[in-house]
C-alpha positions as semicolon CSV with decimal commas, in nm:
position;residue;x (nm);y (nm);z (nm)
1;M;-2,115;0,966;2,341
2;E;-1,840;1,014;2,612
3;V;-1,906;0,950;2,977
4;F;-1,750;1,120;3,254
5;A;-1,671;1,069;3,646
6;N;-1,642;1,349;3,849
7;S;-1,689;1,380;4,239
8;I;-1,984;1,546;4,331
9;Q;-2,124;1,666;4,696
10;A;-2,514;1,560;4,619
11;D;-2,836;1,754;4,785
12;S;-3,128;1,495;4,845
13;P;-3,423;1,600;4,789
14;D;-3,555;1,343;5,030
15;P;-3,485;1,292;5,387
16;Q;-3,483;0,913;5,338
17;V;-3,117;0,892;5,154
18;D;-2,958;1,093;5,385
19;D;-2,778;0,780;5,497
20;Q;-2,645;0,739;5,129
21;R;-2,428;1,059;5,133
22;A;-2,191;0,881;5,340
23;A;-2,075;0,711;5,029
24;P;-1,903;0,878;4,737
25;R;-2,075;0,986;4,457
26;F;-1,999;1,020;4,109
27;T;-2,158;1,203;3,761
28;L;-2,276;1,006;3,503
29;L;-2,354;1,292;3,197
30;I;-2,600;1,170;2,994
31;R;-2,585;0,781;3,028
32;A;-2,924;0,612;2,906
33;A;-3,010;0,267;3,054
34;R;-3,329;0,078;3,059
35;L;-3,540;0,110;3,413
36;V;-3,749;-0,244;3,411
37;T;-4,046;-0,219;3,594
38;D;-4,375;-0,447;3,669
39;S;-4,556;-0,230;3,383
40;G;-4,319;-0,229;3,148
41;E;-3,963;-0,112;3,020
42;F;-3,865;0,263;2,981
43;V;-3,543;0,514;2,899
44;C;-3,424;0,700;3,217
45;V;-3,036;0,915;3,181
46;I;-2,827;0,832;3,485
47;R;-2,745;1,163;3,649
48;D;-2,520;1,032;3,972
49;V;-2,427;0,742;4,160
50;S;-2,273;0,568;4,475
51;E;-2,204;0,250;4,621
52;T;-2,561;0,266;4,794
53;G;-2,778;0,421;4,541
54;L;-2,814;0,600;4,180
55;S;-3,038;0,889;4,046
56;V;-3,189;0,941;3,711
57;R;-3,373;1,191;3,471
58;M;-3,678;0,999;3,338
59;F;-3,876;1,174;3,012
60;H;-4,222;1,124;3,172
61;A;-4,382;1,039;3,540
62;M;-4,202;0,768;3,692
63;P;-4,359;0,399;3,623
64;G;-4,509;0,218;3,918
65;G;-4,453;-0,089;4,049
66;D;-4,230;-0,292;4,303
67;R;-4,022;-0,517;4,125
68;L;-3,776;-0,267;3,980
69;E;-3,410;-0,340;3,759
70;L;-3,209;-0,113;3,596
71;H;-3,047;-0,293;3,311
72;M;-2,748;-0,120;3,139
73;P;-2,655;-0,155;2,741
74;G;-2,328;-0,354;2,822
75;G;-2,568;-0,597;2,950
76;R;-2,545;-0,570;3,377
77;R;-2,855;-0,546;3,553
78;Y;-2,878;-0,406;3,935
79;S;-3,231;-0,469;4,115
80;I;-3,296;-0,125;4,303
81;R;-3,540;0,087;4,500
82;N;-3,742;0,392;4,486
83;V;-3,651;0,615;4,709
84;W;-3,764;0,963;4,599
85;T;-3,935;1,101;4,295
86;R;-3,956;1,488;4,177
87;D;-4,126;1,594;3,881
88;N;-3,913;1,371;3,630
89;E;-3,633;1,279;3,853
90;A;-3,602;0,985;4,093
91;G;-3,347;0,825;4,350
92;F;-3,322;0,474;4,403
93;E;-3,068;0,241;4,653
94;F;-2,927;-0,051;4,508
95;L;-3,060;-0,408;4,684
96;E;-2,709;-0,594;4,658
97;P;-2,341;-0,462;4,673
98;V;-2,257;-0,257;4,399
99;Q;-1,878;-0,174;4,241
100;V;-1,902;0,159;4,128
101;A;-1,618;0,164;3,882
102;E;-1,745;-0,105;3,704
103;L;-2,027;0,059;3,616
104;I;-1,882;0,354;3,506
105;T;-1,625;0,116;3,373
106;E;-1,909;-0,055;3,167
107;A;-2,072;0,244;3,073
108;G;-1,765;0,390;2,933
109;M;-1,678;0,049;2,712
110;Y;-2,025;0,107;2,511
111;P;-2,051;0,489;2,460
112;K;-2,240;0,446;2,133
113;R;-2,467;0,137;2,206
114;G;-2,820;0,210;2,263
115;V;-3,085;0,112;2,447
116;R;-3,303;-0,168;2,314
117;I;-3,662;-0,212;2,465
118;G;-3,851;-0,514;2,477
119;V;-4,179;-0,377;2,366
120;H;-4,428;-0,569;2,149
121;F;-4,667;-0,423;1,955
122;P;-4,841;-0,415;1,585
123;A;-4,725;-0,209;1,286
124;T;-4,718;-0,223;0,907
125;I;-4,423;-0,236;0,652
126;G;-4,456;-0,100;0,280
127;T;-4,209;-0,201;-0,032
128;L;-4,267;-0,053;-0,348
129;T;-4,526;-0,347;-0,464
130;Q;-4,618;-0,476;-0,098
131;Q;-4,787;-0,380;0,243
132;Y;-4,745;-0,655;0,570
133;D;-4,897;-0,638;0,879
134;I;-4,598;-0,775;1,136
135;L;-4,548;-0,754;1,488
136;V;-4,279;-0,543;1,666
137;E;-4,037;-0,720;1,934
138;N;-3,822;-0,464;2,042
139;L;-3,716;-0,099;1,931
140;S;-3,455;0,120;1,985
141;Q;-3,354;0,440;1,881
142;Q;-3,149;0,317;1,543
143;G;-3,426;0,055;1,432
144;A;-3,641;-0,237;1,547
145;R;-3,665;-0,633;1,539
146;F;-4,033;-0,793;1,429
147;E;-4,214;-1,099;1,264
148;C;-4,323;-1,076;0,891
149;E;-4,498;-1,348;0,708
150;G;-4,352;-1,199;0,386
151;R;-4,035;-1,212;0,220
152;L;-3,761;-0,938;0,224
153;A;-3,452;-0,895;0,099
154;I;-3,144;-0,802;0,277
155;D;-3,097;-0,409;0,268
156;Q;-3,445;-0,350;0,072
157;S;-3,613;-0,036;0,134
158;L;-3,917;-0,021;0,369
159;R;-4,174;0,203;0,496
160;F;-4,213;0,142;0,844
161;E;-4,508;0,288;1,006
162;G;-4,683;0,211;1,402
163;P;-4,930;0,336;1,645
164;G;-4,839;0,703;1,779
165;F;-4,518;0,777;1,523
166;K;-4,494;0,873;1,168
167;E;-4,408;0,666;0,913
168;V;-4,028;0,638;0,913
169;R;-3,806;0,493;0,624
170;A;-3,601;0,187;0,687
171;K;-3,355;-0,078;0,597
172;V;-3,335;-0,429;0,643
173;R;-2,997;-0,555;0,818
174;W;-3,040;-0,905;0,843
175;R;-3,352;-1,196;0,884
176;R;-3,369;-1,549;1,033
177;D;-3,662;-1,736;0,914
178;N;-3,946;-1,480;0,972
179;R;-3,777;-1,261;1,169
180;Y;-3,611;-0,916;1,096
181;G;-3,394;-0,639;1,162
182;V;-3,435;-0,313;1,057
183;V;-3,197;0,022;1,107
184;F;-3,365;0,394;1,016
185;D;-3,291;0,588;0,801
186;D;-3,282;0,847;1,064
187;T;-3,214;0,807;1,450
188;L;-3,505;0,899;1,681
189;A;-3,385;1,143;1,945
190;L;-3,366;1,017;2,279
191;G;-3,678;1,195;2,405
192;D;-3,864;1,117;2,110
193;F;-3,794;0,761;2,199
194;A;-3,848;0,720;2,580
195;R;-4,178;0,901;2,539
196;L;-4,286;0,680;2,190
197;V;-4,150;0,345;2,444
198;A;-4,413;0,514;2,675
199;R;-4,690;0,578;2,483
200;L;-4,705;0,227;2,364
201;Q;-4,656;0,091;2,765
202;N;-4,851;0,341;2,966
203;P;-5,004;0,661;2,798
204;S;-5,088;0,768;3,146
205;L;-4,718;0,836;3,239
206;L;-4,710;1,161;2,976
């Protein structure tokens, strides 16, 4: 997934952000990130960014909460404040100075790194002969990490099923004690993944 930066003239749907128009704005096309709030972690897509703020598109209603952070897949974190919301789009201002070039460069350095959501929920996995109850610790479009008391082999194929989504096929990639990481045979579409993690944490957003 490529990331392009282009200068744009952005129209604000809210007069509160008129002051931000003086700052040069750039476009980040289809770059997913993680929005961390008091009520959970959610998937968003950055639409444009400037030194003072950014706008994103959600796949559901905007979650509430006083504490908001934007976590980029490369690891950087930005404290932000919600300024406006319109349908599934929202605008934020940065609470600390931001180097836009660094944010854009980081997005370009990790174009294929998926957004991983720290969401905990019970699920089940099945092998050819056994079925186990597990506790999922985080989830991405490509796979999951979970705790399991059963003994699983590296590259072992599994049936993975949890609340709110259908059974998917997965394969064990690593294990450490009773923790395992699996990769799904079929990558979840970004929108489906975003709505799934919202359903697991705050179904009222859908």
